[in-house]
Every structure is written in C-alpha cells, then in structure tokens.
Coordinates of C-alpha atoms in Angstrom, one line a residue:
Chain A
M1 CA 60.3 36.2 128.5
S2 CA 56.6 35.7 128.1
A3 CA 55.6 38.7 126.1
V4 CA 56.7 39.0 122.6
V5 CA 59.6 41.8 122.1
A6 CA 61.3 43.3 119.5
P7 CA 64.7 41.9 118.9
T8 CA 66.9 44.9 120.4
R9 CA 64.4 45.4 123.2
H10 CA 64.4 41.8 124.1
L11 CA 68.6 41.8 123.9
L12 CA 68.4 44.6 126.2
Q13 CA 66.0 43.2 128.5
R14 CA 68.5 40.1 128.5
F15 CA 71.6 42.1 129.2
L16 CA 69.9 44.3 131.9
S17 CA 69.3 41.1 133.8
H18 CA 72.9 40.5 134.4
R19 CA 73.5 42.9 137.1
L20 CA 77.0 43.0 137.2
A21 CA 77.5 43.5 133.8
V22 CA 75.2 46.5 134.1
L23 CA 77.0 47.7 137.0
S24 CA 80.3 47.3 134.9
V25 CA 78.6 49.5 132.0
V26 CA 78.2 52.2 134.7
L27 CA 81.6 52.1 136.0
L28 CA 83.2 52.1 132.4
F29 CA 81.1 54.9 131.6
C30 CA 82.6 56.8 134.6
I31 CA 86.0 55.7 133.5
V32 CA 85.8 56.9 130.0
S33 CA 84.4 60.3 131.6
I34 CA 87.3 60.8 133.3
A35 CA 89.7 60.0 130.6
I36 CA 87.9 62.3 128.2
F37 CA 87.5 65.2 130.9
A38 CA 90.5 64.8 132.4
P39 CA 92.0 68.1 131.5
W40 CA 89.0 69.7 133.3
L41 CA 88.6 67.5 136.0
T42 CA 92.2 68.1 137.4
K43 CA 94.2 71.4 137.4
I44 CA 97.6 69.3 138.0
D45 CA 99.7 68.8 134.9
P46 CA 100.6 65.1 135.1
N47 CA 104.1 65.4 133.8
A48 CA 104.8 68.4 136.3
I49 CA 107.1 68.2 139.3
D50 CA 105.8 69.5 142.6
Q51 CA 108.8 71.5 142.9
L52 CA 107.5 73.2 146.3
H53 CA 106.9 70.0 148.3
W54 CA 108.9 67.0 146.6
N55 CA 112.4 66.9 148.2
G56 CA 113.4 63.4 146.5
Y57 CA 111.5 61.0 148.1
P58 CA 107.7 60.3 146.6
L59 CA 105.0 62.1 148.8
A60 CA 102.6 59.9 150.7
P61 CA 98.6 59.9 149.9
G62 CA 97.2 63.0 151.4
V63 CA 100.3 65.0 151.7
A64 CA 100.4 68.4 150.3
G65 CA 97.3 68.4 148.2
H66 CA 98.2 65.1 146.4
L67 CA 95.1 63.0 146.9
L68 CA 97.1 59.7 145.9
G69 CA 100.6 61.0 146.7
T70 CA 103.1 61.1 143.9
D71 CA 105.4 58.9 142.0
E72 CA 109.0 58.7 142.8
S73 CA 109.6 62.1 140.7
G74 CA 107.1 63.9 142.7
R75 CA 104.2 63.9 140.0
D76 CA 100.9 63.6 141.2
L77 CA 99.4 60.3 140.9
L78 CA 96.2 60.7 140.5
A79 CA 96.5 63.4 137.4
R80 CA 98.9 60.6 135.9
L81 CA 96.4 58.0 136.5
M82 CA 93.8 59.9 134.8
Y83 CA 95.7 61.0 131.8
G84 CA 97.0 57.4 131.8
A85 CA 93.2 56.1 131.3
R86 CA 93.6 58.2 127.9
V87 CA 96.6 56.2 126.9
S88 CA 95.0 52.8 127.8
L89 CA 91.6 53.5 126.6
T90 CA 92.7 55.0 123.3
V91 CA 95.2 52.0 122.6
A92 CA 92.4 49.3 123.4
L93 CA 89.9 50.8 121.4
G94 CA 92.3 51.6 118.6
A95 CA 93.8 48.2 118.4
V96 CA 90.4 46.2 118.7
A97 CA 88.9 48.5 115.9
M98 CA 91.7 47.3 113.7
Q99 CA 91.8 44.1 114.9
I100 CA 88.2 43.5 114.2
V101 CA 88.2 45.1 110.8
I102 CA 91.0 43.2 109.6
G103 CA 89.9 39.7 111.3
T104 CA 86.2 40.0 110.0
A105 CA 87.4 41.1 106.5
L106 CA 89.7 38.2 106.2
G107 CA 87.2 35.8 108.0
A108 CA 84.6 36.8 105.6
V109 CA 86.4 36.3 102.2
A110 CA 88.0 32.9 103.6
G111 CA 84.6 31.8 104.7
Y112 CA 82.7 33.0 101.5
Y113 CA 85.0 32.0 98.7
G114 CA 86.8 28.8 100.3
G115 CA 89.1 27.6 98.2
W116 CA 92.7 28.5 97.7
V117 CA 92.0 32.2 99.2
D118 CA 90.6 30.4 102.5
Y119 CA 93.6 28.0 102.1
V120 CA 96.3 31.4 102.2
I121 CA 94.2 32.8 104.7
M122 CA 94.2 30.2 107.0
R123 CA 97.9 29.5 106.5
S124 CA 98.8 33.0 107.5
V125 CA 96.4 32.5 110.6
D126 CA 98.4 29.5 111.6
V127 CA 101.8 31.1 111.3
V128 CA 100.7 34.2 113.3
L129 CA 99.0 32.2 116.1
S130 CA 101.9 29.8 115.9
I131 CA 104.5 32.8 117.4
P132 CA 103.6 33.8 120.8
L133 CA 102.0 37.4 120.9
L134 CA 104.2 38.9 123.9
P135 CA 107.5 37.9 122.5
L136 CA 106.7 39.0 119.0
L137 CA 105.3 42.3 120.2
L138 CA 108.2 43.0 122.2
V139 CA 110.6 42.4 119.0
L140 CA 108.4 44.3 116.6
T141 CA 108.2 47.6 119.2
A142 CA 112.1 47.0 119.8
I143 CA 112.5 47.3 116.2
V144 CA 110.4 50.4 115.7
A145 CA 112.2 51.8 118.8
D146 CA 115.5 51.4 117.6
T147 CA 114.9 52.8 114.1
S148 CA 114.0 56.1 115.0
N149 CA 114.3 56.5 118.9
K150 CA 112.4 55.4 121.6
A151 CA 109.8 58.2 121.4
A152 CA 108.6 56.7 118.0
L153 CA 106.8 54.5 119.9
S154 CA 103.6 56.6 120.0
F155 CA 100.0 55.6 120.8
G156 CA 99.9 55.3 116.7
T157 CA 102.4 52.7 116.5
I158 CA 101.6 50.8 119.5
I159 CA 98.0 50.5 118.2
L160 CA 99.4 49.5 114.7
I161 CA 101.6 46.8 116.1
I162 CA 98.9 44.9 118.3
G163 CA 96.3 45.5 115.7
L164 CA 98.0 44.0 113.1
L165 CA 99.3 41.0 115.3
S166 CA 96.0 40.1 117.1
W167 CA 93.5 39.6 114.1
P168 CA 93.8 36.0 113.6
S169 CA 91.3 34.9 116.6
V170 CA 88.8 36.9 115.0
T171 CA 89.2 35.5 111.4
R172 CA 88.9 32.2 112.6
L173 CA 85.6 33.0 114.4
V174 CA 84.2 34.8 111.4
R175 CA 85.1 32.3 108.8
A176 CA 83.6 29.3 111.1
D177 CA 80.4 31.2 111.0
F178 CA 80.5 32.3 107.2
L179 CA 81.2 28.7 106.5
S180 CA 77.7 27.5 107.8
L181 CA 75.7 30.7 106.9
R182 CA 76.7 30.5 103.4
E183 CA 74.7 27.1 102.9
K184 CA 71.7 29.0 104.0
E185 CA 68.6 29.4 101.9
Y186 CA 68.3 33.2 102.2
I187 CA 71.9 33.5 100.6
E188 CA 70.9 31.1 97.8
A189 CA 68.0 33.3 97.3
A190 CA 70.1 36.4 97.5
R191 CA 72.3 34.8 94.9
A192 CA 69.1 33.9 92.9
I193 CA 67.9 37.4 92.3
G194 CA 71.6 38.8 91.3
C195 CA 73.3 40.3 94.2
S196 CA 76.7 40.9 94.0
D197 CA 79.4 38.7 96.1
A198 CA 80.1 42.0 97.8
R199 CA 76.5 42.9 98.9
I200 CA 75.7 39.2 100.1
I201 CA 78.7 39.5 102.3
I202 CA 77.8 42.8 103.8
R203 CA 74.1 42.9 103.6
H204 CA 73.0 39.4 104.3
L205 CA 76.1 37.4 105.9
L206 CA 77.9 40.1 108.0
P207 CA 74.3 41.0 110.3
N208 CA 73.7 37.4 111.0
A209 CA 77.5 36.7 112.3
I210 CA 77.6 40.0 114.2
A211 CA 76.7 38.6 118.0
P212 CA 80.1 36.7 118.3
I213 CA 82.1 39.4 116.8
I214 CA 80.8 42.1 119.3
V215 CA 81.1 39.9 122.2
Q216 CA 84.8 39.1 121.0
A217 CA 85.7 42.9 120.5
T218 CA 84.5 43.5 123.9
L219 CA 86.6 40.7 125.4
A220 CA 89.5 41.9 123.2
V221 CA 89.3 45.2 124.5
A222 CA 90.1 43.5 128.0
D223 CA 93.0 41.7 126.3
V224 CA 94.5 45.0 124.5
I225 CA 94.6 46.9 127.9
I226 CA 96.7 43.9 129.7
T227 CA 99.0 43.5 126.6
E228 CA 99.6 47.5 126.3
S229 CA 100.3 47.7 130.1
T230 CA 102.8 44.8 129.8
L231 CA 104.6 46.3 127.0
S232 CA 104.7 49.6 128.8
F233 CA 105.7 47.9 131.8
L234 CA 108.6 46.2 130.1
G235 CA 109.8 49.5 128.7
F236 CA 108.9 48.8 125.0
G237 CA 105.2 50.3 125.1
I238 CA 104.4 53.9 125.7
Q239 CA 107.2 55.9 126.7
P240 CA 107.7 58.1 129.5
P241 CA 107.1 61.3 130.3
T242 CA 103.5 60.4 129.0
A243 CA 101.8 58.5 131.3
S244 CA 100.3 54.9 130.8
W245 CA 99.2 52.5 133.7
G246 CA 101.9 50.3 132.6
N247 CA 105.0 52.4 132.5
M248 CA 103.9 54.0 136.0
L249 CA 104.4 50.4 137.3
A250 CA 107.8 50.2 135.8
N251 CA 109.5 52.8 137.7
A252 CA 107.3 52.1 141.0
E253 CA 108.9 48.5 141.4
A254 CA 112.1 49.7 142.6
N255 CA 110.4 52.2 144.9
M256 CA 108.2 49.9 146.4
P257 CA 109.6 49.6 149.8
I258 CA 109.1 53.6 150.2
A259 CA 106.2 54.3 148.1
P260 CA 104.0 51.1 147.9
W261 CA 101.0 53.3 146.7
A262 CA 102.7 54.1 143.2
A263 CA 102.6 50.4 142.9
I264 CA 99.1 49.7 144.0
F265 CA 97.1 52.2 142.4
P266 CA 97.8 52.1 138.6
G267 CA 97.7 47.9 138.8
L268 CA 94.1 48.6 140.5
C269 CA 93.1 50.4 137.9
I270 CA 93.9 48.1 135.4
F271 CA 92.5 45.7 137.1
V272 CA 89.2 47.3 137.9
T273 CA 88.9 48.4 134.1
V274 CA 89.6 44.9 132.9
L275 CA 87.3 43.3 135.1
A276 CA 84.5 45.7 134.1
V277 CA 85.0 45.2 130.1
S278 CA 85.1 41.2 130.8
Y279 CA 81.7 41.3 133.2
V280 CA 80.5 43.4 130.1
G281 CA 81.5 40.9 127.5
D282 CA 80.0 38.1 129.8
G283 CA 76.6 39.9 129.8
L284 CA 76.7 40.4 126.0
R285 CA 77.4 36.8 125.5
D286 CA 74.6 35.8 127.9
A287 CA 72.0 38.2 126.0
F288 CA 72.9 37.0 122.5
D289 CA 73.0 33.4 123.3
P290 CA 69.8 32.1 122.3
H291 CA 70.1 28.8 124.2
F292 CA 70.8 30.8 127.5
N293 CA 67.7 31.6 129.4
P294 CA 68.4 34.7 132.2
E295 CA 65.5 33.4 133.8
N296 CA 67.0 30.2 134.8
R297 CA 70.2 31.5 135.8
P298 CA 70.3 29.7 139.3
Q299 CA 71.4 31.1 142.1
S300 CA 72.3 29.8 145.7
R301 CA 71.1 32.1 148.4
G302 CA 74.6 32.8 149.4
A303 CA 75.7 33.6 146.1
R304 CA 72.5 35.9 145.6
A305 CA 73.8 38.3 148.0
A306 CA 77.1 38.6 146.0
F307 CA 75.6 38.6 142.5
G308 CA 72.0 39.7 143.2
R309 CA 70.5 37.6 140.9
K310 CA 67.3 35.2 141.0
V311 CA 67.7 32.2 143.2
E312 CA 66.4 29.0 141.6
P313 CA 67.4 25.3 141.6
S314 CA 69.2 24.0 138.7
A315 CA 68.0 20.9 136.4
E316 CA 71.6 20.1 136.1
V317 CA 72.4 19.5 139.7
P318 CA 73.4 15.7 139.9
T319 CA 71.8 13.9 142.7
Chain B
M1 CA 98.5 6.1 115.0
I2 CA 101.9 6.1 113.5
T3 CA 100.7 7.0 110.1
F4 CA 98.8 10.0 111.8
L5 CA 101.7 11.1 113.6
L6 CA 104.2 11.0 110.6
R7 CA 101.4 13.2 108.8
R8 CA 101.0 15.6 111.6
V9 CA 104.9 15.9 111.7
L10 CA 105.1 16.4 107.9
Q11 CA 102.7 18.9 108.0
A12 CA 104.3 20.8 110.7
I13 CA 107.6 21.0 109.0
P14 CA 106.6 23.5 106.5
L15 CA 104.5 25.4 109.1
V16 CA 107.6 25.9 111.2
L17 CA 109.9 26.8 108.0
L18 CA 107.3 29.3 107.2
I19 CA 107.3 30.7 110.4
S20 CA 111.2 31.3 110.8
M21 CA 111.0 32.5 107.3
V22 CA 108.7 35.3 108.6
I23 CA 110.5 36.1 111.6
F24 CA 113.7 36.1 109.9
G25 CA 111.9 38.7 107.4
I26 CA 111.0 41.1 110.4
L27 CA 114.2 40.6 112.3
E28 CA 116.4 41.4 109.1
K29 CA 114.2 44.7 108.9
A30 CA 115.6 45.9 112.1
P31 CA 118.3 48.9 111.7
G32 CA 121.5 47.2 111.3
G33 CA 120.1 43.8 111.2
P34 CA 122.7 41.4 112.8
L35 CA 125.4 44.2 112.9
A36 CA 123.2 46.3 115.2
P37 CA 125.6 45.5 118.2
Y38 CA 128.5 45.9 116.3
L39 CA 127.4 49.2 114.7
Q40 CA 127.2 50.9 118.4
N41 CA 131.2 51.0 118.3
P42 CA 132.0 54.8 117.4
H43 CA 135.5 53.8 115.8
L44 CA 133.8 51.6 113.5
T45 CA 134.7 53.3 110.0
Q46 CA 132.5 52.6 106.8
A47 CA 135.3 50.3 105.3
D48 CA 135.2 48.0 108.5
V49 CA 131.1 47.9 108.3
D50 CA 131.6 46.8 104.9
R51 CA 134.0 44.2 105.6
L52 CA 131.9 43.0 108.5
K53 CA 128.7 42.7 105.9
H54 CA 130.9 40.8 103.5
N55 CA 132.4 38.6 106.0
F56 CA 128.8 37.8 107.8
G57 CA 127.5 37.2 104.2
L58 CA 125.1 40.2 104.9
D59 CA 125.8 41.9 101.3
Q60 CA 124.1 38.9 99.9
P61 CA 120.0 38.8 99.4
V62 CA 118.0 38.1 102.4
P63 CA 116.6 34.6 100.7
V64 CA 120.3 33.4 100.6
Q65 CA 121.0 34.5 104.1
Y66 CA 118.0 32.8 105.3
A67 CA 119.2 29.6 103.7
H68 CA 122.7 30.1 105.1
W69 CA 120.9 30.5 108.6
L70 CA 118.8 27.4 107.9
G71 CA 121.8 25.2 106.8
H72 CA 123.6 26.1 109.8
V73 CA 120.7 25.6 112.3
L74 CA 120.1 22.2 110.7
Q75 CA 123.7 21.3 112.0
G76 CA 123.1 22.6 115.4
D77 CA 124.7 26.0 114.8
F78 CA 122.4 28.5 116.0
G79 CA 125.1 31.5 115.8
Y80 CA 127.0 33.7 118.3
S81 CA 125.1 35.6 120.8
T82 CA 126.5 39.1 121.0
S83 CA 124.8 40.0 124.3
N84 CA 126.1 37.1 126.0
S85 CA 129.3 36.7 124.2
M86 CA 129.1 33.0 123.6
P87 CA 127.6 30.6 121.0
V88 CA 123.5 31.0 121.2
G89 CA 123.2 27.2 121.6
A90 CA 125.3 27.4 124.7
A91 CA 123.6 30.5 126.0
I92 CA 120.3 28.7 125.6
L93 CA 121.4 25.5 127.1
D94 CA 122.3 27.6 130.1
R95 CA 119.2 29.1 131.1
L96 CA 117.0 26.2 129.7
P97 CA 117.1 24.4 133.2
A98 CA 115.9 27.5 134.8
T99 CA 112.9 27.9 132.6
L100 CA 112.1 24.3 132.6
E101 CA 112.1 24.1 136.6
L102 CA 109.9 27.4 136.6
M103 CA 107.4 26.3 134.1
G104 CA 107.2 22.6 134.9
C105 CA 106.5 23.7 138.5
S106 CA 103.6 26.3 137.6
F107 CA 102.6 23.9 135.1
A108 CA 102.1 21.2 137.6
L109 CA 100.4 23.5 139.8
S110 CA 97.8 25.1 137.4
L111 CA 96.8 21.6 136.3
V112 CA 96.5 20.2 140.0
L113 CA 94.6 23.6 141.3
G114 CA 92.7 24.2 138.1
V115 CA 91.4 21.2 137.3
G116 CA 90.8 20.6 140.8
A117 CA 89.1 23.8 141.4
G118 CA 87.0 23.4 137.9
V119 CA 86.0 19.5 139.1
F120 CA 85.0 20.8 142.9
A121 CA 83.0 23.7 141.3
A122 CA 81.1 21.3 138.7
M123 CA 80.5 18.7 141.4
R124 CA 78.3 21.4 143.7
P125 CA 77.5 24.0 140.9
Y126 CA 75.4 27.2 141.5
T127 CA 76.5 26.8 145.1
R128 CA 78.5 29.4 147.4
W129 CA 81.5 27.0 146.4
D130 CA 81.0 27.3 142.8
Y131 CA 80.3 31.3 142.8
L132 CA 83.2 31.8 144.7
I133 CA 85.7 29.4 142.5
T134 CA 83.9 31.2 139.4
T135 CA 84.0 34.6 140.6
L136 CA 87.8 34.1 141.4
A137 CA 88.8 32.4 138.1
F138 CA 87.0 35.7 136.6
Y139 CA 89.0 38.0 138.7
G140 CA 92.3 36.1 137.9
Q141 CA 91.6 36.5 134.3
A142 CA 91.3 40.6 134.5
M143 CA 94.8 40.4 137.0
P144 CA 97.7 41.9 135.1
V145 CA 100.4 39.3 135.6
F146 CA 103.2 41.6 136.4
W147 CA 101.0 43.7 138.9
L148 CA 100.4 40.4 140.8
G149 CA 104.1 39.8 140.8
L150 CA 104.7 43.4 142.3
M151 CA 101.8 42.9 144.9
L152 CA 103.4 39.5 146.2
Q153 CA 106.8 41.0 146.2
L154 CA 105.3 44.0 148.2
A155 CA 103.6 41.6 150.7
F156 CA 106.0 38.7 150.9
A157 CA 109.4 40.2 150.2
V158 CA 109.2 44.1 151.0
H159 CA 107.4 43.6 154.3
G160 CA 106.7 39.7 154.8
L161 CA 103.1 38.9 155.8
E162 CA 102.2 38.7 159.2
G163 CA 99.7 36.3 160.6
F164 CA 99.3 33.9 163.7
G165 CA 102.7 35.2 165.2
Y166 CA 104.6 34.4 162.5
I167 CA 106.1 36.7 159.7
I168 CA 106.2 34.9 156.5
R169 CA 109.2 36.2 154.3
L170 CA 109.9 34.8 150.7
P171 CA 112.8 35.8 148.5
S172 CA 111.7 37.9 145.4
A173 CA 114.6 37.5 143.0
G174 CA 116.8 35.1 141.4
R175 CA 117.0 31.3 142.0
C176 CA 119.1 30.8 145.0
S177 CA 120.8 33.0 147.8
T178 CA 124.6 33.5 147.2
D179 CA 125.4 32.5 150.7
A180 CA 123.3 29.6 151.4
C181 CA 122.2 27.9 148.1
D182 CA 120.7 24.5 149.3
V183 CA 117.7 22.9 148.1
A184 CA 115.3 24.3 150.6
D185 CA 116.5 27.8 149.6
Q186 CA 115.8 26.8 145.8
A187 CA 112.6 25.8 146.9
L188 CA 111.8 29.1 148.7
H189 CA 113.0 30.8 145.7
L190 CA 110.6 29.1 143.3
I191 CA 107.5 29.9 145.2
L192 CA 106.5 33.2 144.2
P193 CA 107.4 33.2 140.4
T194 CA 105.6 29.8 140.3
I195 CA 102.5 31.2 141.9
V196 CA 102.5 34.1 139.5
L197 CA 103.4 32.2 136.3
A198 CA 100.6 29.6 137.2
F199 CA 98.0 32.2 137.8
V200 CA 98.0 32.8 134.0
N201 CA 96.5 29.2 133.4
L202 CA 94.9 28.7 136.7
A203 CA 91.6 31.0 136.1
T204 CA 91.3 29.6 132.1
W205 CA 91.8 26.1 132.8
S206 CA 89.6 25.8 135.8
R207 CA 86.6 27.8 134.0
F208 CA 87.1 25.6 131.1
T209 CA 87.2 22.2 133.4
R210 CA 84.2 23.2 135.3
A211 CA 82.2 23.9 131.9
S212 CA 83.1 20.7 130.3
M213 CA 82.7 18.6 133.4
L214 CA 79.2 20.0 133.7
D215 CA 78.6 18.7 130.3
V216 CA 79.6 15.2 131.2
L217 CA 77.9 15.2 134.4
A218 CA 74.4 15.8 132.8
L219 CA 74.8 12.5 130.6
D220 CA 73.0 9.7 130.7
Y221 CA 76.3 7.3 131.6
M222 CA 76.6 9.2 134.8
R223 CA 73.5 8.1 136.1
T224 CA 73.9 4.7 134.9
A225 CA 77.2 4.8 136.9
A226 CA 75.5 5.9 139.8
A227 CA 72.6 3.2 139.5
K228 CA 75.3 0.5 139.4
G229 CA 76.2 1.5 142.8
L230 CA 79.7 2.6 142.2
S231 CA 81.2 4.9 144.7
P232 CA 80.9 8.9 144.2
W233 CA 84.6 9.1 143.6
T234 CA 84.9 6.7 140.7
I235 CA 81.5 8.2 139.3
V236 CA 83.3 11.8 139.2
I237 CA 87.0 10.6 138.6
K238 CA 86.6 7.7 136.2
H239 CA 83.4 8.3 134.2
G240 CA 83.3 12.0 134.4
L241 CA 86.7 13.8 134.7
R242 CA 88.2 11.0 132.1
N243 CA 85.4 12.1 129.6
A244 CA 85.5 16.1 130.5
L245 CA 89.6 16.3 130.3
T246 CA 89.4 15.7 126.3
P247 CA 88.3 19.5 125.3
V248 CA 90.6 20.6 128.6
V249 CA 93.7 19.0 127.2
T250 CA 93.0 21.1 124.0
I251 CA 92.7 24.3 126.0
I252 CA 96.0 23.4 128.0
A253 CA 97.9 23.1 124.7
L254 CA 96.3 26.3 123.3
T255 CA 97.4 28.2 126.4
M256 CA 101.1 27.4 125.9
P257 CA 101.9 30.6 123.9
S258 CA 100.1 32.9 126.9
M259 CA 102.4 30.9 129.2
I260 CA 105.7 31.6 127.2
G261 CA 104.7 35.1 127.3
G262 CA 103.9 35.0 130.9
A263 CA 107.3 33.3 131.5
V264 CA 109.1 36.6 129.8
V265 CA 107.1 38.7 132.2
T266 CA 107.6 36.6 135.4
E267 CA 111.2 36.2 134.8
T268 CA 111.9 39.8 134.4
I269 CA 109.9 40.5 137.6
F270 CA 111.5 37.9 139.7
S271 CA 115.1 38.3 137.9
W272 CA 114.8 34.4 137.3
P273 CA 117.8 33.4 135.1
G274 CA 115.8 31.6 132.4
M275 CA 115.0 31.9 128.8
G276 CA 112.5 34.5 129.0
R277 CA 115.0 36.9 130.6
L278 CA 117.7 35.7 128.2
F279 CA 115.1 37.2 125.5
Y280 CA 114.6 40.0 127.0
T281 CA 118.4 41.3 127.6
A282 CA 118.9 40.0 124.0
L283 CA 116.0 42.5 122.9
G284 CA 117.5 45.6 124.5
Q285 CA 120.9 44.9 122.4
F286 CA 119.2 43.5 119.5
D287 CA 121.1 40.3 119.6
F288 CA 120.3 39.1 116.0
A289 CA 121.2 35.4 116.5
L290 CA 119.6 34.8 120.1
L291 CA 116.4 36.5 118.9
M292 CA 116.1 34.4 115.9
A293 CA 117.0 31.3 117.7
Y294 CA 114.5 31.8 120.5
L295 CA 111.5 33.0 118.5
T296 CA 112.0 29.9 116.0
L297 CA 112.2 27.3 119.5
L298 CA 109.0 29.0 120.5
A299 CA 107.1 28.5 117.4
I300 CA 108.4 24.9 117.4
L301 CA 107.2 24.5 120.5
V302 CA 103.7 25.8 120.1
V303 CA 103.5 23.8 117.1
V304 CA 104.7 20.6 118.8
S305 CA 102.1 21.3 121.6
N306 CA 99.3 21.5 119.4
M307 CA 100.1 18.1 118.0
V308 CA 100.5 16.7 121.3
A309 CA 97.0 18.0 122.1
D310 CA 95.7 16.1 118.8
V311 CA 97.3 13.1 120.0
M312 CA 96.2 13.2 123.6
Y313 CA 92.7 13.9 122.3
A314 CA 92.9 10.4 120.7
V315 CA 94.0 8.9 123.4
L316 CA 91.7 10.0 125.9
D317 CA 88.6 10.0 123.8
P318 CA 88.9 6.3 121.6
R319 CA 85.8 7.8 119.7
V320 CA 88.2 10.2 118.0
R321 CA 89.3 8.4 115.2
L322 CA 92.8 9.5 113.8
S323 CA 92.1 9.6 109.9

C-alpha cells in the first residue's frame, strides 16, 4: 500500500485483494438471500408430499417438475434444501452470537481484573474444554428431548445448547488480548482521568481487541453449521418434519442405493457454505494482520490460474 | 522431570473430579435420572418407584449420590449398564479393542499423511504442490465427517468404484463379515472408517506442520546445516522437522476431543462396534451409569493427552525447562 488511506478503507482494500474471500462473500450473499426469500422463491411446500407422482420411491431429479428430485417420502428436495438453509443459518448465527457475547464478556472480565475472578473463569474454561464437545452436546440434547419430547428440540434449544458450550475458546482469546492490552499507557491514562472499569473495558480495550474476535466469530459460524448438521444427522438436533441439511441426510443414508441424490445435495450445501464462510474468515484474518502484506502474497504461475492472485517469488523459499 | 510429572498429575486430579461432578450434575437433571430405563415399564406403581429410588440411594441428596458413585468408581465399579444388561466396566472393555483399533489406525494414518503432506508442502512453498495441499486441507476442514462417510459408502460400497478394468468394492459396516472373518477381511473393513476418522485431523495437522516447518526452514541454523554440506534429507528431517514438531505435538494433543467426537459419528455410520456407538446406543435409552462412565473416561483421556503434550514438548525441545 503506497498511499495513506483511512483504516477501514485500508482493511477493505486488503480484504478485496483476497479474491476467493470476495467470491465467497458473493456466494454467501446468494445463500442468505435464498434462505430469507425461500417462501417467495419456491411455491412448493417443503413438507408436502407430491401425492400425484410419488409412488413410494423417491423421484429422480427432473421428474415431475422436481428439479433435484424428491426424498424418500416424496417431498421436493430443492424446497427442503432452501428451507433447510434457514435452519442451518439461523442456528449458526444465533449460537455464534451467544458464544461471542458470553465468551467476550467472560474473557474481558478475566483478563482485566485478573486475580480470583480470572482463576474461577479460567478453571471453568478448562472444565468445559476437557469434555469433548460432540458427546456433551448429544447428552444435553438427549436430556432436553426426553424431558418434554423430541419436538422440544427447536431452533431456540439447539442455539442455546451450542451457544452455552462453545464460548471457552473465545474467552481464552479475549483474555490473552486483554492481559497485554491492559498494561498499555492509554489504559493507564484512561484510569488516571477517572474512567470507570466498565468504560475502560468497553470503550478502550474492546475496540482494540475486536479483530481476532471478528475472525473467530466467522470461523465459528463454519464450526456451528457442521456441529448442528452432525447433531441433526444423529437424530438429536432439529427434528423432522422441519428440514435441516443435517436431518435430510439421516434418512438419505438408508436409501442411498436407490436415491443417491438425496444424500449428495444436502451434504454439498453444507460443504459449500462452510467452505465459503472459511474463506471469508481467512480473508478477514489476512486483512486484519498488520504483518501480512497482500502485495507479497506469493504465487506460482500454476497456482495463479486456480487462485487468481498476483505472482511473485518468495523470500521464504530455502535455496 | 519426575517432580514436573508429579505436579501435573496432582493438578489434573482436582480438574477431573470437578469435571465428573459437573457431568454428574447434568445427567442427574435428566427426567427420571438413573431410573429412566425402569420408568418405561408401564406396570411400575408409585410404590415400586419409591422402593427402587430408596434401594438405589436416589432419595438421598445429589452430593451424597455423587460421593457414593465416586467411592464405587475408585474401587473399579462403574455401575450397571441398563442398555447392555451387564456391568459398565465389562461393556466398555468389550468395545474398547474395536475403538482402539480404529482410532489407532486413523491416528497413524493422519500422522503420516498429515505431517508428511505438511513437510512436503513446506519444502516447496508457493508452488503448485504447496497450493494443491493447502487447498485440499482447506476443503478437508469444510467437509462434514458424516457426509464424507456417506459419499465413500456410496462410491465404494453401494456401487463399487470402477477404474482400470477393476471394480473396487469395500465393506461399509461392521468389523468383519460373518461368513469369512479373517485378518484380510478385518483389514478391508477398517479401510473406510479409518479414512473418514483420519480426515478430521489430516487437514488441521498438515496445515500446522506446514506453517511450523516454514518458520523453522527460514532460520539461520538451516543455512548453517546446508553450508556444512549435510544432505537435504538430514537437514529437513533431523534439523528441520524435529524443531518444527514441537508446536505440532501440542495441536495433535488438542485435537483429541474432536477425534473422539469424530469417532462417535464414524462408528455410527459404519456400524463399528466401538465405544462411540456404545455411547450412542446408551444415549437413546438414557443409560445413566454408562453415560457417566463414558464421559468421565473421555475427560480423563483429554486431560492426560494435554499432559502428554506438555511432556513431549519438553522432550522434543530441550530449551523448554520443566519448572
């Protein structure tokens, strides 16, 4: 970057130089739009069985106006995928919002105050991180499912359970940042002019620690999409007949020999969405990293075709 | 070294106890708690329920119940598994070999392939090969494990993959065939689950190895080693990899929880008779004793693998002082 530019503009420029990340933003925009406007984009009810054509076997793609075919119960696959996007994205955004709020608050308090508060918070982080996430999630959802009935596993419950268990990594991240930031002179200055602790944390520390939090939040969206679909696949997530990319695969497994499309498309949706989110996270990380210079992002000619970035020899190549 | 180990073990014990308390508290909240499997019996009267409660000690406060459980566990008694109709210890020992086999194989596979690919990519950074590996690793992290499992089943088990005049077919369920169960058959059954479970780590490990290796290759002593006239392999393996492995070991230990989660999914898809599926079945019937034992063992495994990472760190890097 030769010319001096405003920080946000500078960030944007750096982000735009990561072409795959930009492409992913466009793709995600499309996916989100499809999810939001699903009822207007398709006239087909995702839970309705095509009584007219369905004869007990899944209909192949293209048959009887079903662009991607139907599932084993004669429900339109495309419509279910579009409505399933709503589930996956809502759960992902909800759980990540919760995880970031809880994680940041606890991490900020632990890092800023230190002492016994820090000790208690970090020990609870240790405890939660020591139980593998997936089994723990399964146990909690199983308990909730049993308390009332499986239908109780609504969006809200799933968001709550995932959000309540995934904050520790954010806490670690924010705490580490706060530990070093709180020693800075401008914090001392803020304290000297009589700022309250809350004001120092929110107005002075948090904005300086925001970059890694944003990157973490993006990557967490990818994680939660996979986690939710895994739970739903195993039968302890979003419950049928509500379509979710995960639970669509649960039934597809048994019918794979006669209806491979029902197993291929939902997984493809998960894969593409998660991949796009990860690329955006990657681009954000590069853009925020002061030591990373996109101008120096080296490429071979062969990779250029695949990546569309600038070609430049690297200083790191050992000779 | 010994004092360091002792101190780490002493620190780990309260952590494990705390974790088991939390798990106990969560499981106890389940409707019916440990009685859940019995309550499904419609002929059970309230008097029967009360008697069962009293006999199991469930009418006592939760901390007392926990102390009771802990006392028995310390004597090696994990309770009775209602979903398997046998003691929990026996049920777990029954399934442990299958899980260890699967996890061991996939661990070895992801270690060799992941670290290998990472080193390979780091040795020719920013070339076609490097981008291929980095991109594949990126795709691998975005791939849902269970979908990969389904797609491999579709390719190798449902249709059989055709190529070069051969049709490759692989078994997609269980540990061995009922009619012809020999070593070769068992090995065939292992292939798909091992690949799927290894996939979880492969991507992460190769990315970390590459990054760590790139850092090390840029250091001065690498040039010194080259100047001394050492062969490229000696330089890369003895001087490079050994130093690059230190952060990788930590990552390997930290991916333990995700590998266990992956094992639950993999074993469910491939009907692998291991602990992951034992847990999954127990979940459906709310087998209190088994769930409690399984989660506690997992937590111990995670805590121990973290400890091993610390020790390995010191062994691989003499600059780390264990004090």
